[in-house]
Amino acid sequence: MQYSSGDGGLGGQVEEAAYSPALPRDVSSPCVSCDVRTQAVCAVLSDEELNGLASLTQTNTYEVGDTLFFEGDTAGACFIVQGGALKLYKLLPDGRRQITGFLFKGDFLGMTPVEEYGYTAEVLEPVKACSLPSEKMQALVETYPKLSNRLLNLASMELAVAQEQMLLLGRKTAQERIASFLLWLSRRAEDRGESANPVRVPMSRGDMGDYLGLTVETVSRSITKLKTSGVITLKEGNRIEITDLDMIEAIAAGDGA
Amino acid sequence: MQYSSGDGGLGGQVEEAAYSPALPRDVSSPCVSCDVRTQAVCAVLSDEELNGLASLTQTNTYEVGDTLFFEGDTAGACFIVQGGALKLYKLLPDGRRQITGFLFKGDFLGMTPVEEYGYTAEVLEPVKACSLPSEKMQALVETYPKLSNRLLNLASMELAVAQEQMLLLGRKTAQERIASFLLWLSRRAEDRGESANPVRVPMSRGDMGDYLGLTVETVSRSITKLKTSGVITLKEGNRIEITDLDMIEAIAAGDGA
DNA sequence: CGGAAGATTGAAATTACTCAAAAGGTGTGG
DNA sequence: CCACACCTTTTGAGTAATTTCAATCTTCCG
C-alpha cells in the first residue's frame, strides 16, 4: 500500500523570506521578484501589496515523498508552488486511492471551505513552495477584494477541470482516458513554457492509474496500444511524443476508432 | 438518446420582477422577501442592496425537460434556483452522458470562467428561477466584495463535492456509489428542510446512472441488492427509506461487506 | 554490478455492460 | 372507470472491458 512517507506536515527546509542584502535596491521583497509572480494568485497584487505579503509568508523546499499536509489535518496554511510537482489525493479506508489533481509551478493549494484539508498533498518532484497561514490568507482576502476575485476565478477554472474529469471517470474508456490525460499534460506543460510535444511525464503508471480510475496494468496496456498504433512514441527520460495529434485528440474526445 | 427537449434557452414563462402594489410596505422588492434569500448567494446582501438587485433580475418558470442553457452556448446569464430540481450534464459526441450535478432550491448556476457554459442545465422537476445577465453579475461582484467572497465560498464547497465525486467515480464499486448517492440525497434534503429519511428520489434510474458512471441496469440491480439485504426499503412516491443507517454509511465509505 | 522499484506482458477471474424480455406505473381517451 | 399505450424499472443471460494475480523485463541508483 502506498501510504505517504515524509515528515507529516510543514517540515520542509525553511528558507527565510528575508533577503540577502547584496541584491539590487528595487527588489525590496522576495514576493516582488518571485518566479511565479505573474501566474500565481498574487498576480493581482501590486508591488507595495506584495511587500506587505512577504513578511507573512515562508518559503520551504520539500523532497519527493514529503507531504505538505494530509487529508483530515486541520488546515493551517495555504501554499503557492514555485517549482516542482505535487499530487493531491483522497483515500478510502482499505487503501484505494483517487488522485484529484497534479500541481505544478504557479499552482495554488490548501484553501478549504471547512476546517480540515480534503486531500493529501504529496511531492512528486522536489518542490519549492511558499506558505501563508490560513488566518493571514483570510485577512488578505478581506482586505483585497481583487484577491478574492482572483481566487474565485481560479476556483471556477478548477471546477471546470473537475467536471471534465468526472466525464472522463464516469464515461470514457481506458484508451480515451489515457489520450485525454496525455493531451492535458502536454497543454499544461505548454502553459508553463515547457516542451509540449515530447511531453515529460513526471508521474508513475500507478499515479496515472489513480488519477484516471484505472489499474497500473491497464494504464500500461493502453499506452502500449497507443504506441503500437503509431499515435505516440515513448522517448527516453519519461517523455512521450505525440506523433498523431489529430488521432489522439479524436480518441480523447471519444470520437476515436 | 436523451437529447433535451425544451425551448433551448431563456424561454420560460416570464414573471416580471415588478411587484403587485397590494403587498405590505416594507417588502419593497421581491428579492428582499425571496424564499431562498437566506440560503442563496444573495444571503450576504443587505435589504438596500437587494432592492437594487431586483431591477436587474427576472424570474421565470420552466417545465420538466426544458433547458436553461446548453453546453457550449455563450454564457448570457446566471441563475438562482428558487424551487424545483435541475440536472447539469456534459455529453460526448456519441451521446454518452455525464451528469455533473443535481441542483435544488437555493442553488446557484451559470457562472463560468470562460465565455461558454461548460454543461447543459435541464429541468428535472418544474423550476422557478431568477436570472441575472452575466455582465450585471460581473458588475455586482466588482461592486460588492462580500459577494465575491460568498461566491468563492460556494465554489470551494462545490469543488470539494466534485473531488468527492471523483473518488466515487474512480474508485468505488456500484454498490458503494449507490449508497453514497442515497446518503448525499438524504443530507441535501435535510438541508432544505425536507424529509431526510424516507428520502424522495426525483430522478430516474437513468439519471442516477449518468451521475454515478453506471448503466440503468446496474443501478437497478444495486438498489435491489440494498433492498434485499435490508439496508433500504422502497416506498411509494419514488421515496426510499434508509432502514440501516450504519450499514449504508459503512458501504458508502467503502468499509462495507 | 547488484538490488529494488517500476513497467510490461500473460492468463484467469470478475465486475459491470449489452441485449432482450417481462413487469410495473402513469396518463389519456374512450 | 377501464383499457390501452408508453415509459420506466426490473430481471435474465451472455459478453466484454478491466481487474487480479503472477511472472518477466527494464530502469535506475547505490
Coordinates of C-alpha atoms (C1' of nucleotides) in Angstrom, one line a residue:
Chain A
M1 CA 0.0 0.0 0.0
Q2 CA 1.2 3.5 -0.8
Y3 CA 0.7 5.5 2.3
S4 CA 2.8 8.5 2.0
S5 CA 6.1 8.9 3.6
G6 CA 7.6 12.2 4.5
D7 CA 7.7 14.3 7.6
G8 CA 4.0 14.6 8.0
G9 CA 3.5 18.3 7.6
L10 CA 5.2 21.6 7.5
G11 CA 8.6 20.2 7.8
G12 CA 10.4 21.2 4.6
Q13 CA 13.7 23.0 4.7
V14 CA 12.9 26.5 5.7
E15 CA 14.4 29.3 3.6
E16 CA 13.8 32.6 5.3
A17 CA 11.8 35.2 3.4
A18 CA 14.4 37.8 4.4
Y19 CA 16.7 38.6 1.6
S20 CA 20.4 38.8 1.1
P21 CA 21.5 42.5 1.1
A22 CA 23.6 42.0 -2.0
L23 CA 20.6 42.2 -4.3
P24 CA 19.5 45.3 -6.4
R25 CA 17.7 48.0 -4.5
D26 CA 14.4 47.9 -6.4
V27 CA 13.8 44.3 -5.4
S28 CA 12.6 45.2 -2.0
S29 CA 10.9 41.9 -1.2
P30 CA 11.1 38.3 -2.4
C31 CA 7.5 38.3 -3.5
V32 CA 8.0 41.1 -5.9
S33 CA 10.8 39.2 -7.7
C34 CA 9.1 35.8 -7.4
D35 CA 9.4 33.5 -10.3
V36 CA 5.8 32.7 -10.4
R37 CA 4.5 36.1 -9.6
T38 CA 2.8 36.7 -12.9
Q39 CA 1.0 33.3 -12.9
A40 CA 0.1 32.8 -9.3
V41 CA -2.7 34.1 -7.2
C42 CA -0.5 37.1 -6.3
A43 CA -0.6 38.3 -9.9
V44 CA -3.3 40.7 -9.0
L45 CA -1.4 42.4 -6.2
S46 CA 0.8 45.5 -6.7
D47 CA 4.4 45.8 -5.7
E48 CA 3.6 47.5 -2.4
E49 CA 1.0 45.0 -1.6
L50 CA 3.4 42.2 -2.2
N51 CA 5.9 43.9 0.0
G52 CA 3.5 43.5 2.9
L53 CA 2.8 39.9 1.9
A54 CA 6.4 38.9 2.0
S55 CA 6.6 39.1 5.8
L56 CA 3.7 36.8 6.2
T57 CA 5.0 34.0 4.0
Q58 CA 7.6 31.4 4.4
T59 CA 9.4 29.6 1.6
N60 CA 10.2 25.9 2.0
T61 CA 11.6 23.1 0.0
Y62 CA 10.2 19.5 0.0
E63 CA 11.7 16.3 -1.2
V64 CA 10.0 13.5 -3.2
G65 CA 7.5 11.7 -1.0
D66 CA 7.2 14.5 1.5
T67 CA 3.7 15.7 2.2
L68 CA 2.6 19.3 2.6
F69 CA -0.4 18.1 4.6
F70 CA -2.7 15.1 5.0
E71 CA -6.4 14.7 4.2
G72 CA -8.1 15.4 7.5
D73 CA -5.4 17.6 9.0
T74 CA -6.6 20.9 10.4
A75 CA -6.0 23.4 7.7
G76 CA -3.2 25.7 8.9
A77 CA -1.8 27.2 5.8
C78 CA -2.2 27.5 2.0
F79 CA 0.6 27.2 -0.5
I80 CA 1.9 28.5 -3.8
V81 CA 4.0 26.2 -5.8
Q82 CA 7.1 27.9 -7.1
G83 CA 8.6 24.8 -8.7
G84 CA 8.4 21.1 -8.8
A85 CA 5.3 18.9 -8.9
L86 CA 2.7 17.6 -6.5
K87 CA -0.1 15.1 -6.4
L88 CA -3.3 15.6 -4.4
Y89 CA -5.2 12.5 -3.4
K90 CA -8.0 11.1 -1.3
L91 CA -8.0 7.6 0.3
L92 CA -10.7 5.0 1.1
P93 CA -10.3 3.1 4.4
D94 CA -8.9 0.0 2.5
G95 CA -6.3 2.0 0.7
R96 CA -8.0 2.6 -2.6
R97 CA -6.7 6.0 -3.8
Q98 CA -8.0 8.7 -6.1
I99 CA -5.7 11.4 -7.2
T100 CA -7.7 14.5 -7.7
G101 CA -5.1 16.6 -9.3
F102 CA -1.4 17.2 -10.2
L103 CA 0.0 20.6 -9.4
F104 CA 2.9 22.5 -10.9
K105 CA 4.7 25.8 -10.8
G106 CA 2.3 28.6 -10.2
D107 CA -0.5 26.5 -8.8
F108 CA -2.2 27.3 -5.5
L109 CA -3.4 24.8 -2.9
G110 CA -4.6 24.4 0.6
M111 CA -7.7 26.6 0.7
T112 CA -10.7 24.8 2.1
P113 CA -14.3 25.8 2.9
V114 CA -14.1 23.6 6.0
E115 CA -11.6 23.4 8.8
E116 CA -9.9 20.3 7.5
Y117 CA -7.9 19.6 4.3
G118 CA -9.9 17.5 1.9
Y119 CA -7.0 15.7 0.4
T120 CA -3.3 14.8 1.0
A121 CA -0.7 16.8 -0.9
E122 CA 2.4 14.7 -1.7
V123 CA 5.5 15.7 -3.6
L124 CA 6.2 14.1 -6.9
E125 CA 9.2 16.1 -7.9
P126 CA 11.2 18.3 -5.5
V127 CA 9.1 21.3 -4.6
K128 CA 9.7 24.8 -3.6
A129 CA 6.6 26.4 -2.2
C130 CA 5.7 29.4 -0.1
S131 CA 3.1 29.1 2.6
L132 CA 0.7 31.5 4.1
P133 CA -1.1 30.8 7.4
S134 CA -4.8 30.3 6.8
E135 CA -5.8 33.2 9.1
K136 CA -3.5 35.6 7.2
M137 CA -4.9 34.4 4.0
Q138 CA -8.4 35.0 5.3
A139 CA -7.4 38.5 6.3
L140 CA -5.8 39.2 3.0
V141 CA -9.0 38.2 1.1
E142 CA -11.0 40.6 3.3
T143 CA -8.5 43.4 2.7
Y144 CA -8.1 43.0 -1.1
P145 CA -11.3 42.3 -2.9
K146 CA -9.3 41.8 -6.1
L147 CA -7.6 38.8 -4.4
S148 CA -11.0 37.3 -3.7
N149 CA -11.9 37.8 -7.3
R150 CA -8.8 36.2 -8.4
L151 CA -9.4 33.2 -6.2
L152 CA -12.9 32.9 -7.4
N153 CA -11.6 32.8 -10.9
L154 CA -9.1 30.1 -10.1
A155 CA -11.7 28.1 -8.2
S156 CA -14.1 28.3 -11.2
M157 CA -11.4 27.1 -13.5
E158 CA -10.6 24.2 -11.2
L159 CA -14.2 23.4 -11.0
A160 CA -14.5 23.2 -14.8
V161 CA -11.5 20.9 -14.8
A162 CA -13.1 18.7 -12.1
Q163 CA -16.3 18.4 -14.2
E164 CA -14.3 17.4 -17.2
Q165 CA -12.6 14.8 -15.1
M166 CA -16.0 13.5 -14.0
L167 CA -16.9 13.0 -17.6
L168 CA -13.6 11.1 -18.1
L169 CA -14.0 8.9 -15.0
G170 CA -17.7 8.2 -15.5
R171 CA -17.9 7.7 -19.2
K172 CA -14.6 7.3 -21.0
T173 CA -12.8 4.1 -21.9
A174 CA -9.3 3.3 -20.7
Q175 CA -7.9 4.3 -24.1
E176 CA -9.8 7.6 -24.1
R177 CA -8.7 8.4 -20.6
I178 CA -5.0 7.9 -21.4
A179 CA -5.3 10.0 -24.6
S180 CA -7.1 12.8 -22.6
F181 CA -4.5 12.7 -19.9
L182 CA -1.6 13.0 -22.3
L183 CA -3.1 15.9 -24.1
W184 CA -3.8 17.6 -20.8
L185 CA -0.3 17.1 -19.6
S186 CA 1.0 18.5 -22.9
R187 CA -1.1 21.6 -22.7
R188 CA -0.2 22.3 -19.1
A189 CA 3.5 21.9 -20.0
E190 CA 3.0 24.4 -22.8
D191 CA 1.3 26.9 -20.4
R192 CA 4.4 26.7 -18.2
G193 CA 6.6 27.3 -21.1
E194 CA 7.9 23.8 -21.2
S195 CA 8.1 21.4 -24.1
A196 CA 4.6 20.4 -25.2
N197 CA 5.4 17.8 -27.7
P198 CA 7.8 15.5 -26.5
V199 CA 6.0 15.9 -23.2
R200 CA 7.6 14.9 -19.9
V201 CA 5.6 12.5 -17.8
P202 CA 6.8 13.0 -14.2
M203 CA 4.4 10.6 -12.6
S204 CA 4.4 6.8 -12.4
R205 CA 2.0 4.5 -14.1
G206 CA 0.5 3.9 -10.7
D207 CA -0.2 7.6 -10.2
M208 CA -1.7 7.9 -13.7
G209 CA -4.0 5.0 -12.8
D210 CA -5.0 6.5 -9.5
Y211 CA -5.8 9.7 -11.4
L212 CA -7.7 8.1 -14.2
G213 CA -9.6 5.4 -12.2
L214 CA -7.6 2.5 -13.7
T215 CA -5.0 -0.1 -12.6
V216 CA -1.3 0.1 -13.4
E217 CA -1.7 -2.8 -15.8
T218 CA -4.5 -1.2 -17.7
V219 CA -2.5 2.1 -18.0
S220 CA 0.5 0.2 -19.3
R221 CA -1.6 -1.8 -21.8
S222 CA -3.4 1.3 -23.0
I223 CA -0.1 3.2 -23.5
T224 CA 1.3 0.2 -25.3
K225 CA -1.7 0.2 -27.6
L226 CA -1.4 3.9 -28.4
K227 CA 2.3 3.2 -29.1
T228 CA 1.6 0.2 -31.4
S229 CA -1.0 2.1 -33.4
G230 CA 1.5 4.9 -34.0
V231 CA -0.2 7.6 -32.1
I232 CA 2.6 8.2 -29.6
T233 CA 6.2 7.3 -29.2
L234 CA 8.0 6.6 -25.9
K235 CA 11.2 8.6 -25.6
E236 CA 13.9 8.3 -23.0
G237 CA 13.6 10.4 -19.8
N238 CA 10.0 9.6 -19.2
R239 CA 8.9 11.6 -22.2
I240 CA 6.2 10.8 -24.7
E241 CA 6.0 12.2 -28.2
I242 CA 2.6 12.6 -29.8
T243 CA 3.1 11.5 -33.3
D244 CA -0.5 11.8 -34.5
L245 CA -2.1 14.8 -32.8
D246 CA -5.4 14.6 -34.7
M247 CA -5.8 11.0 -33.8
I248 CA -5.1 11.4 -30.1
E249 CA -7.4 14.3 -30.0
A250 CA -10.2 12.3 -31.6
I251 CA -9.6 9.4 -29.2
A252 CA -9.6 11.8 -26.2
A253 CA -12.8 13.4 -27.4
G254 CA -14.5 10.0 -27.6
D255 CA -14.6 10.2 -31.4
G256 CA -11.8 7.8 -32.0
A257 CA -11.6 4.4 -33.6
Chain B
M1 CA -30.9 9.1 -27.0
Q2 CA -31.9 11.7 -24.5
Y3 CA -31.1 15.0 -26.1
S4 CA -33.0 17.6 -24.2
S5 CA -36.3 18.9 -25.3
G6 CA -37.5 22.3 -24.3
D7 CA -37.2 25.7 -25.7
G8 CA -33.5 25.9 -26.0
G9 CA -32.8 28.7 -23.7
L10 CA -34.2 31.6 -21.8
G11 CA -37.7 30.8 -22.8
G12 CA -39.5 30.0 -19.6
Q13 CA -42.6 31.8 -18.6
V14 CA -41.6 35.3 -17.5
E15 CA -42.9 36.6 -14.3
E16 CA -42.0 40.2 -14.0
A17 CA -39.8 41.3 -11.1
A18 CA -42.2 44.2 -10.6
Y19 CA -44.5 43.7 -7.7
S20 CA -48.2 43.9 -7.1
P21 CA -49.0 47.1 -5.2
A22 CA -51.2 45.2 -2.7
L23 CA -48.3 43.9 -0.7
P24 CA -47.1 45.2 2.6
R25 CA -45.0 48.4 2.5
D26 CA -41.8 47.0 4.0
V27 CA -41.5 44.5 1.3
S28 CA -40.1 46.9 -1.2
S29 CA -38.6 44.4 -3.6
P30 CA -39.1 40.8 -4.5
C31 CA -35.5 39.9 -3.6
V32 CA -35.9 41.1 -0.1
S33 CA -38.8 38.7 0.5
C34 CA -37.4 35.9 -1.6
D35 CA -38.0 32.3 -0.4
V36 CA -34.3 31.4 -0.8
R37 CA -32.8 34.7 0.3
T38 CA -31.1 33.3 3.3
Q39 CA -29.6 30.3 1.6
A40 CA -28.7 31.7 -1.8
V41 CA -25.8 33.7 -3.0
C42 CA -27.7 36.9 -2.1
A43 CA -27.6 36.0 1.6
V44 CA -24.7 38.3 2.1
L45 CA -26.5 41.4 0.6
S46 CA -28.4 43.9 2.7
D47 CA -32.0 44.9 2.1
E48 CA -31.0 48.0 0.3
E49 CA -28.6 46.2 -1.9
L50 CA -31.2 43.6 -2.7
N51 CA -33.6 46.4 -3.7
G52 CA -31.1 47.4 -6.3
L53 CA -30.6 43.8 -7.4
A54 CA -34.3 43.3 -8.0
S55 CA -34.4 45.5 -11.1
L56 CA -31.7 43.5 -12.7
T57 CA -33.2 40.1 -12.3
Q58 CA -36.0 38.3 -14.0
T59 CA -37.9 35.4 -12.5
N60 CA -39.0 32.6 -14.9
T61 CA -40.6 29.2 -14.6
Y62 CA -39.5 26.1 -16.5
E63 CA -41.2 22.8 -17.2
V64 CA -39.7 19.4 -17.0
G65 CA -37.4 18.8 -19.9
D66 CA -36.8 22.5 -20.5
T67 CA -33.2 23.6 -20.6
L68 CA -31.9 26.8 -19.0
F69 CA -28.9 26.6 -21.4
F70 CA -26.8 24.2 -23.3
E71 CA -23.2 23.2 -23.0
G72 CA -21.3 25.4 -25.5
D73 CA -23.8 28.2 -25.5
T74 CA -22.4 31.7 -25.0
A75 CA -22.9 32.4 -21.3
G76 CA -25.5 35.1 -21.1
A77 CA -26.9 34.9 -17.6
C78 CA -26.5 33.1 -14.3
F79 CA -29.4 31.7 -12.2
I80 CA -30.6 31.1 -8.7
V81 CA -33.0 28.2 -8.3
Q82 CA -36.0 29.2 -6.2
G83 CA -37.7 25.9 -6.4
G84 CA -37.7 22.6 -8.3
A85 CA -34.8 20.5 -9.4
L86 CA -32.3 20.5 -12.2
K87 CA -29.6 18.2 -13.6
L88 CA -26.4 19.5 -15.2
Y89 CA -24.6 17.4 -17.7
K90 CA -21.9 17.1 -20.3
L91 CA -22.1 14.9 -23.5
L92 CA -19.6 13.0 -25.6
P93 CA -20.1 13.1 -29.4
D94 CA -21.6 9.7 -29.4
G95 CA -24.2 10.5 -26.8
R96 CA -22.5 9.2 -23.7
R97 CA -23.6 11.5 -20.9
Q98 CA -22.1 12.5 -17.5
I99 CA -24.3 14.3 -15.1
T100 CA -22.1 16.6 -13.0
G101 CA -24.6 17.7 -10.5
F102 CA -28.2 17.9 -9.3
L103 CA -29.4 21.3 -8.2
F104 CA -32.2 22.3 -5.9
K105 CA -33.8 25.3 -4.1
G106 CA -31.2 27.9 -3.2
D107 CA -28.5 26.6 -5.6
F108 CA -26.7 28.9 -8.0
L109 CA -25.6 28.1 -11.5
G110 CA -24.3 29.6 -14.7
M111 CA -21.1 31.2 -13.7
T112 CA -18.2 30.3 -15.9
P113 CA -14.6 31.3 -16.1
V114 CA -14.8 31.1 -19.9
E115 CA -17.3 32.6 -22.4
E116 CA -19.3 29.4 -22.9
Y117 CA -21.3 27.3 -20.5
G118 CA -19.5 24.1 -19.6
Y119 CA -22.6 22.0 -19.2
T120 CA -26.3 21.8 -20.1
A121 CA -28.8 22.6 -17.4
E122 CA -32.1 20.6 -17.8
V123 CA -35.2 20.7 -15.6
L124 CA -35.9 17.6 -13.6
E125 CA -38.9 19.0 -11.7
P126 CA -40.7 22.2 -12.5
V127 CA -38.3 25.1 -11.7
K128 CA -38.7 28.6 -10.7
A129 CA -35.5 30.5 -11.1
C130 CA -34.3 34.1 -11.3
S131 CA -31.7 35.1 -13.8
L132 CA -29.2 37.8 -13.9
P133 CA -27.3 38.8 -17.0
S134 CA -23.6 37.9 -16.8
E135 CA -22.4 41.5 -17.3
K136 CA -24.6 42.6 -14.4
M137 CA -23.3 39.8 -12.3
Q138 CA -19.8 40.7 -13.1
A139 CA -20.5 44.3 -12.2
L140 CA -22.1 43.2 -8.9
V141 CA -19.1 41.2 -8.0
E142 CA -16.9 44.2 -8.6
T143 CA -19.2 46.4 -6.5
Y144 CA -19.7 44.1 -3.5
P145 CA -16.6 42.4 -2.3
K146 CA -18.6 40.3 0.1
L147 CA -20.4 38.9 -2.9
S148 CA -17.2 37.7 -4.4
N149 CA -16.3 36.2 -1.0
R150 CA -19.6 34.4 -0.9
L151 CA -19.1 33.1 -4.4
L152 CA -15.6 31.9 -3.6
N153 CA -17.0 30.0 -0.7
L154 CA -19.7 28.4 -2.8
A155 CA -17.2 27.5 -5.5
S156 CA -14.9 26.0 -2.9
M157 CA -17.7 23.8 -1.5
E158 CA -18.6 22.7 -5.0
L159 CA -15.1 21.9 -5.6
A160 CA -14.9 19.7 -2.5
V161 CA -18.0 17.9 -3.7
A162 CA -16.5 17.4 -7.1
Q163 CA -13.4 15.8 -5.6
E164 CA -15.5 13.5 -3.5
Q165 CA -17.3 12.6 -6.7
M166 CA -14.0 11.8 -8.5
L167 CA -13.2 9.4 -5.7
L168 CA -16.6 7.8 -6.2
L169 CA -16.3 7.5 -10.0
G170 CA -12.7 6.4 -10.0
R171 CA -12.6 4.0 -7.1
K172 CA -15.9 2.9 -5.7
T173 CA -18.0 -0.1 -6.6
A174 CA -21.5 0.1 -8.0
Q175 CA -22.9 -0.7 -4.6
E176 CA -20.8 1.9 -2.8
R177 CA -21.8 4.5 -5.4
I178 CA -25.5 3.9 -4.9
A179 CA -25.1 4.0 -1.1
S180 CA -23.0 7.2 -1.3
F181 CA -25.6 8.8 -3.6
L182 CA -28.6 8.0 -1.4
L183 CA -26.9 9.4 1.7
W184 CA -26.0 12.6 -0.2
L185 CA -29.6 12.9 -1.4
S186 CA -30.8 12.5 2.1
R187 CA -28.5 15.0 3.6
R188 CA -29.3 17.6 0.9
A189 CA -33.0 17.1 1.5
E190 CA -32.4 17.7 5.2
D191 CA -30.5 20.9 4.5
R192 CA -33.5 22.1 2.5
G193 CA -35.8 21.3 5.4
E194 CA -37.3 18.3 3.7
S195 CA -37.7 14.7 4.9
A196 CA -34.2 13.2 5.2
N197 CA -35.3 9.7 5.9
P198 CA -37.8 8.5 3.7
V199 CA -36.0 10.5 1.1
R200 CA -37.6 11.5 -2.1
V201 CA -35.7 10.5 -5.3
P202 CA -36.8 12.8 -8.0
M203 CA -34.5 11.5 -10.7
S204 CA -34.8 8.4 -12.9
R205 CA -32.6 5.3 -12.7
G206 CA -31.1 6.5 -15.9
D207 CA -30.1 9.9 -14.4
M208 CA -28.7 8.2 -11.4
G209 CA -26.6 6.0 -13.7
D210 CA -25.4 9.0 -15.7
Y211 CA -24.4 10.7 -12.4
L212 CA -22.7 7.6 -10.9
G213 CA -21.0 6.3 -14.1
L214 CA -23.2 3.2 -14.3
T215 CA -25.9 1.9 -16.6
V216 CA -29.6 1.8 -15.7
E217 CA -29.5 -1.9 -15.2
T218 CA -26.6 -1.8 -12.8
V219 CA -28.3 1.0 -10.8
S220 CA -31.5 -1.1 -10.6
R221 CA -29.6 -4.2 -9.6
S222 CA -27.6 -2.4 -6.9
I223 CA -30.7 -0.9 -5.4
T224 CA -32.4 -4.3 -5.4
K225 CA -29.4 -5.7 -3.6
L226 CA -29.5 -3.0 -0.9
K227 CA -33.2 -3.6 -0.6
T228 CA -32.8 -7.4 -0.3
S229 CA -30.1 -7.1 2.3
G230 CA -32.4 -4.9 4.4
V231 CA -30.5 -1.7 4.2
I232 CA -33.2 0.3 2.4
T233 CA -36.9 0.0 1.7
L234 CA -38.6 1.3 -1.4
K235 CA -41.7 3.4 -0.6
E236 CA -44.4 4.7 -2.9
G237 CA -43.9 8.1 -4.5
N238 CA -40.3 7.5 -5.5
R239 CA -39.2 7.6 -1.9
I240 CA -36.6 5.4 -0.3
E241 CA -36.3 4.7 3.4
I242 CA -32.9 4.0 4.9
T243 CA -33.5 1.2 7.3
D244 CA -29.9 0.6 8.4
L245 CA -28.1 3.9 8.5
D246 CA -24.9 2.5 10.0
M247 CA -24.7 -0.1 7.3
I248 CA -25.4 2.2 4.4
E249 CA -22.8 4.6 5.8
A250 CA -20.2 1.8 6.1
I251 CA -20.9 0.8 2.5
A252 CA -20.7 4.3 1.2
A253 CA -17.4 4.9 2.9
G254 CA -16.0 1.7 1.3
D255 CA -16.0 -0.1 4.6
G256 CA -18.9 -2.3 3.9
A257 CA -19.4 -6.0 3.4
Chain C
dC1 C1' 27.5 -4.9 -10.5
dG2 C1' 23.5 -5.9 -7.8
dG3 C1' 19.2 -5.0 -5.9
dA4 C1' 14.9 -2.7 -5.7
dA5 C1' 11.3 -0.4 -7.8
dG6 C1' 8.7 0.4 -11.8
dA7 C1' 6.9 -1.2 -16.2
dT8 C1' 5.3 -4.7 -19.3
dT9 C1' 3.1 -8.9 -20.6
dG10 C1' 0.2 -13.1 -20.0
dA11 C1' -3.7 -15.8 -18.3
dA12 C1' -7.7 -16.2 -15.5
dA13 C1' -11.3 -14.0 -12.9
dT14 C1' -14.8 -10.6 -12.1
dT15 C1' -17.5 -6.6 -12.4
dA16 C1' -20.3 -4.1 -14.9
dC17 C1' -22.2 -3.7 -19.6
dT18 C1' -25.2 -5.2 -23.5
dC19 C1' -29.1 -7.1 -25.4
dA20 C1' -33.6 -8.9 -24.5
dA21 C1' -37.8 -9.6 -22.4
dA22 C1' -41.1 -9.2 -18.7
dA23 C1' -43.3 -6.5 -15.1
dG24 C1' -44.8 -2.3 -13.0
dG25 C1' -46.6 2.6 -13.3
dT26 C1' -48.7 6.5 -15.3
dG27 C1' -51.6 9.2 -18.0
dT28 C1' -55.0 9.6 -21.8
dG29 C1' -59.1 8.8 -24.1
dG30 C1' -63.0 6.1 -24.9
Chain D
dC1 C1' -63.7 3.7 -14.6
dC2 C1' -61.4 0.8 -17.5
dA3 C1' -58.3 -0.2 -21.4
dC4 C1' -54.5 0.9 -23.9
dA5 C1' -50.2 2.8 -24.9
dC6 C1' -46.0 4.4 -23.4
dC7 C1' -42.3 4.7 -20.4
dT8 C1' -39.6 3.2 -16.5
dT9 C1' -37.9 -0.4 -13.8
dT10 C1' -36.7 -4.9 -13.0
dT11 C1' -34.8 -9.4 -14.1
dG12 C1' -32.2 -12.7 -17.0
dA13 C1' -28.5 -14.5 -19.9
dG14 C1' -24.4 -13.8 -22.3
dT15 C1' -20.4 -10.7 -23.4
dA16 C1' -16.7 -7.5 -22.9
dA17 C1' -13.7 -4.5 -20.6
dT18 C1' -11.0 -4.1 -16.9
dT19 C1' -9.1 -6.1 -12.8
dT20 C1' -6.4 -9.5 -10.4
dC21 C1' -2.7 -12.5 -9.9
dA22 C1' 1.7 -13.9 -11.5
dA23 C1' 5.9 -13.7 -13.9
dT24 C1' 9.4 -11.3 -16.6
dC25 C1' 11.8 -7.4 -18.2
dT26 C1' 13.7 -2.7 -17.7
dT27 C1' 15.5 1.1 -15.4
dC28 C1' 17.6 3.5 -12.0
dC29 C1' 20.7 4.1 -8.1
dG30 C1' 23.8 2.9 -4.7

